[in-house]
Amino acid sequence: WSYLIIKAADKKNIEIIDLHQEKASKKELEGRLQKINPTLVILNGHGSDECILGHDDEELIILNNNSDLLKGRVIYAVSCNSAKKLGKACADKNTAYIGYDESFVFNIERKYLSQPLKDQRAAQFLQPSNQVSLSLIKGHTAKESSESSKKLFREAIQKLLPSINNDPHAREDAADLFWDMNHQVCEGNGSLRM
């Protein structure tokens, strides 16, 4: 899912710490945040109002447990509901938290489950979502990055509107893109950059 983000960061010679699969654990994340002290943290995983999950649904960041590790950074969490309480609690003048205050909806074609980058239906959701990270990597502020993402959500919705009566997925996808756009929030200091 993050291939294009990693590629963009690599082009800018930005050091990437990719904690995927079993490395997406609380111990690994806490260790990297403390040792490397990155200014930008991108989290992709299931979530709730108070936590973000990693591999095998292990709780990685938990409100009032280790959430202070996110302070002083720019965070983008593609994690359902995490901006509702966790993001608000982390957000301050030294921290920007971009995330979703409700579920992040993502529609896919089942035949592309193992090849998500080939799925054009999924791309409608991936491109606007990834735009936050890509914009941050280019040096834009947290607020600008969120707005850039929302612009792509709007464009994707507008592209679907003429097909609403012909395409069996167009209505659902347009509604879900609108939902994601409206529930992406930027908490804290939106003027922060990576």
Short mmCIF file of C-alpha atoms in Angstrom, two decimals:
data_model
loop_
_atom_site.label_atom_id
_atom_site.label_comp_id
_atom_site.label_asym_id
_atom_site.label_seq_id
_atom_site.Cartn_x
_atom_site.Cartn_y
_atom_site.Cartn_z
CA TRP A 1 0.00 0.00 0.00
CA SER A 2 2.83 2.41 0.75
CA TYR A 3 5.04 1.64 -2.24
CA LEU A 4 4.61 5.08 -3.87
CA ILE A 5 5.24 6.88 -0.58
CA ILE A 6 8.44 4.92 0.04
CA LYS A 7 9.57 5.57 -3.53
CA ALA A 8 8.93 9.34 -3.18
CA ALA A 9 10.80 9.52 0.13
CA ASP A 10 13.69 7.56 -1.33
CA LYS A 11 13.93 10.02 -4.26
CA LYS A 12 14.26 12.87 -1.73
CA ASN A 13 16.96 10.91 0.16
CA ILE A 14 14.74 10.72 3.22
CA GLU A 15 15.62 7.87 5.55
CA ILE A 16 12.77 5.36 5.67
CA ILE A 17 12.06 3.00 8.51
CA ASP A 18 9.45 0.57 7.19
CA LEU A 19 7.95 -1.50 9.99
CA HIS A 20 5.80 -3.98 8.12
CA GLN A 21 4.38 -7.37 8.99
CA GLU A 22 5.83 -8.73 12.26
CA LYS A 23 8.05 -5.63 12.66
CA ALA A 24 4.88 -3.56 13.13
CA SER A 25 5.02 -4.23 16.87
CA LYS A 26 4.82 -1.96 19.90
CA LYS A 27 8.39 -2.76 20.91
CA GLU A 28 9.82 -2.01 17.43
CA LEU A 29 7.84 1.21 17.01
CA GLU A 30 8.67 2.55 20.47
CA GLY A 31 12.35 1.72 19.96
CA ARG A 32 12.55 3.45 16.58
CA LEU A 33 10.66 6.53 17.75
CA GLN A 34 13.01 6.92 20.73
CA LYS A 35 16.28 6.06 18.97
CA ILE A 36 15.84 7.70 15.56
CA ASN A 37 13.43 10.47 16.61
CA PRO A 38 11.78 10.98 13.19
CA THR A 39 9.92 14.21 12.47
CA LEU A 40 7.37 12.43 10.24
CA VAL A 41 5.52 9.28 11.30
CA ILE A 42 3.09 7.54 8.95
CA LEU A 43 0.95 4.83 10.50
CA ASN A 44 -1.23 2.44 8.50
CA GLY A 45 -3.32 0.03 10.51
CA HIS A 46 -6.60 -0.67 12.17
CA GLY A 47 -7.51 1.61 15.01
CA SER A 48 -10.00 2.89 17.50
CA ASP A 49 -10.64 6.14 19.34
CA GLU A 50 -7.74 5.42 21.68
CA CYS A 51 -5.20 3.29 19.81
CA ILE A 52 -3.53 2.31 16.56
CA LEU A 53 -2.95 -1.37 15.85
CA GLY A 54 -0.10 -3.16 14.09
CA HIS A 55 0.73 -6.75 13.16
CA ASP A 56 -1.81 -9.28 14.41
CA ASP A 57 -3.78 -6.33 15.83
CA GLU A 58 -1.18 -5.60 18.51
CA GLU A 59 -1.78 -2.20 20.09
CA LEU A 60 1.11 0.04 18.95
CA ILE A 61 0.15 3.49 20.20
CA ILE A 62 -2.25 3.70 23.11
CA LEU A 63 -3.79 6.84 24.59
CA ASN A 64 -2.30 7.65 28.01
CA ASN A 65 0.13 4.73 27.72
CA ASN A 66 2.75 5.58 25.09
CA SER A 67 0.95 8.26 23.07
CA ASP A 68 3.45 10.88 24.30
CA LEU A 69 5.92 9.28 21.84
CA LEU A 70 4.01 11.04 19.05
CA LYS A 71 4.51 14.51 20.56
CA GLY A 72 6.70 16.93 18.63
CA ARG A 73 6.16 15.23 15.28
CA VAL A 74 4.00 15.35 12.18
CA ILE A 75 1.83 12.23 12.18
CA TYR A 76 -0.40 10.82 9.47
CA ALA A 77 -2.47 7.90 10.68
CA VAL A 78 -4.57 5.96 8.18
CA SER A 79 -6.35 4.32 11.05
CA CYS A 80 -10.07 4.29 11.73
CA ASN A 81 -11.28 6.65 14.47
CA SER A 82 -7.78 7.37 15.79
CA ALA A 83 -8.08 11.14 15.39
CA LYS A 84 -11.19 11.24 17.57
CA LYS A 85 -9.42 10.94 20.95
CA LEU A 86 -5.82 9.83 20.35
CA GLY A 87 -5.12 12.46 17.70
CA LYS A 88 -6.70 15.24 19.74
CA ALA A 89 -4.73 14.22 22.83
CA CYS A 90 -1.43 14.21 20.91
CA ALA A 91 -2.07 17.47 19.09
CA ASP A 92 -0.44 20.62 20.42
CA LYS A 93 1.70 23.54 19.19
CA ASN A 94 4.60 21.16 18.47
CA THR A 95 2.58 18.31 17.00
CA ALA A 96 0.36 17.88 13.95
CA TYR A 97 -1.87 14.83 13.74
CA ILE A 98 -3.62 14.11 10.46
CA GLY A 99 -6.02 11.21 10.64
CA TYR A 100 -9.62 10.08 10.57
CA ASP A 101 -12.15 10.80 13.31
CA GLU A 102 -14.45 8.03 12.04
CA SER A 103 -13.90 4.87 10.01
CA PHE A 104 -11.65 5.11 6.96
CA VAL A 105 -13.61 3.41 4.18
CA PHE A 106 -11.69 1.72 1.40
CA ASN A 107 -13.38 -0.16 -1.45
CA ILE A 108 -11.52 -2.81 -3.41
CA GLU A 109 -12.08 -5.43 -6.05
CA ARG A 110 -11.67 -8.88 -4.51
CA LYS A 111 -9.71 -10.19 -7.49
CA TYR A 112 -6.91 -7.71 -6.68
CA LEU A 113 -6.52 -8.47 -2.97
CA SER A 114 -2.96 -9.69 -3.49
CA GLN A 115 -2.16 -6.94 -6.04
CA PRO A 116 -3.73 -3.74 -4.67
CA LEU A 117 -1.74 -1.40 -6.93
CA LYS A 118 -3.47 -2.94 -9.97
CA ASP A 119 -6.92 -2.25 -8.54
CA GLN A 120 -8.40 0.87 -10.17
CA ARG A 121 -11.27 0.92 -7.70
CA ALA A 122 -8.86 0.93 -4.78
CA ALA A 123 -6.74 3.60 -6.50
CA GLN A 124 -9.61 6.07 -6.08
CA PHE A 125 -9.06 5.79 -2.32
CA LEU A 126 -5.29 5.22 -2.28
CA GLN A 127 -4.35 8.30 -4.30
CA PRO A 128 -6.11 10.87 -2.09
CA SER A 129 -5.03 9.08 1.07
CA ASN A 130 -1.40 8.78 -0.05
CA GLN A 131 -1.43 12.44 -1.09
CA VAL A 132 -1.09 13.47 2.55
CA SER A 133 2.22 11.62 2.86
CA LEU A 134 3.47 12.64 -0.59
CA SER A 135 2.71 16.29 0.11
CA LEU A 136 4.45 16.15 3.50
CA ILE A 137 7.50 14.57 1.86
CA LYS A 138 7.58 17.46 -0.64
CA GLY A 139 7.83 19.89 2.27
CA HIS A 140 4.27 21.13 2.55
CA THR A 141 2.67 21.86 5.91
CA ALA A 142 0.35 19.42 7.64
CA LYS A 143 -2.69 21.58 6.83
CA GLU A 144 -1.64 22.01 3.17
CA SER A 145 -1.09 18.26 2.88
CA SER A 146 -4.53 17.49 4.27
CA GLU A 147 -6.13 20.05 1.93
CA SER A 148 -4.25 18.59 -1.05
CA SER A 149 -5.60 15.16 -0.15
CA LYS A 150 -9.14 16.51 0.16
CA LYS A 151 -8.80 18.11 -3.27
CA LEU A 152 -8.00 14.68 -4.76
CA PHE A 153 -10.97 13.16 -2.92
CA ARG A 154 -13.23 15.82 -4.49
CA GLU A 155 -11.74 15.17 -7.95
CA ALA A 156 -12.31 11.43 -7.58
CA ILE A 157 -15.93 12.04 -6.57
CA GLN A 158 -16.51 14.39 -9.52
CA LYS A 159 -15.04 11.81 -11.88
CA LEU A 160 -17.54 9.21 -10.61
CA LEU A 161 -20.67 11.37 -10.78
CA PRO A 162 -21.39 10.88 -14.52
CA SER A 163 -21.22 7.08 -13.98
CA ILE A 164 -23.61 6.86 -11.02
CA ASN A 165 -26.41 5.36 -13.10
CA ASN A 166 -24.21 3.03 -15.20
CA ASP A 167 -21.50 1.74 -12.86
CA PRO A 168 -22.74 -0.50 -10.03
CA HIS A 169 -19.92 0.73 -7.75
CA ALA A 170 -19.94 4.46 -8.61
CA ARG A 171 -22.61 5.53 -6.11
CA GLU A 172 -21.06 3.57 -3.24
CA ASP A 173 -17.54 4.72 -4.09
CA ALA A 174 -18.57 8.39 -4.40
CA ALA A 175 -20.36 8.23 -1.03
CA ASP A 176 -17.38 6.53 0.64
CA LEU A 177 -14.87 8.97 -0.86
CA PHE A 178 -17.03 11.83 0.44
CA TRP A 179 -17.12 10.16 3.86
CA ASP A 180 -13.32 9.78 3.99
CA MET A 181 -12.78 13.36 2.84
CA ASN A 182 -15.11 14.74 5.51
CA HIS A 183 -13.62 12.63 8.29
CA GLN A 184 -9.97 13.40 7.58
CA VAL A 185 -8.88 15.99 10.14
CA CYS A 186 -5.71 17.90 10.91
CA GLU A 187 -5.33 18.37 14.67
CA GLY A 188 -2.71 20.47 16.41
CA ASN A 189 -0.33 22.78 14.61
CA GLY A 190 -1.25 22.63 10.94
CA SER A 191 1.68 24.85 10.00
CA LEU A 192 4.25 22.19 10.92
CA ARG A 193 6.35 20.57 8.21
CA MET A 194 8.36 17.38 8.19
#
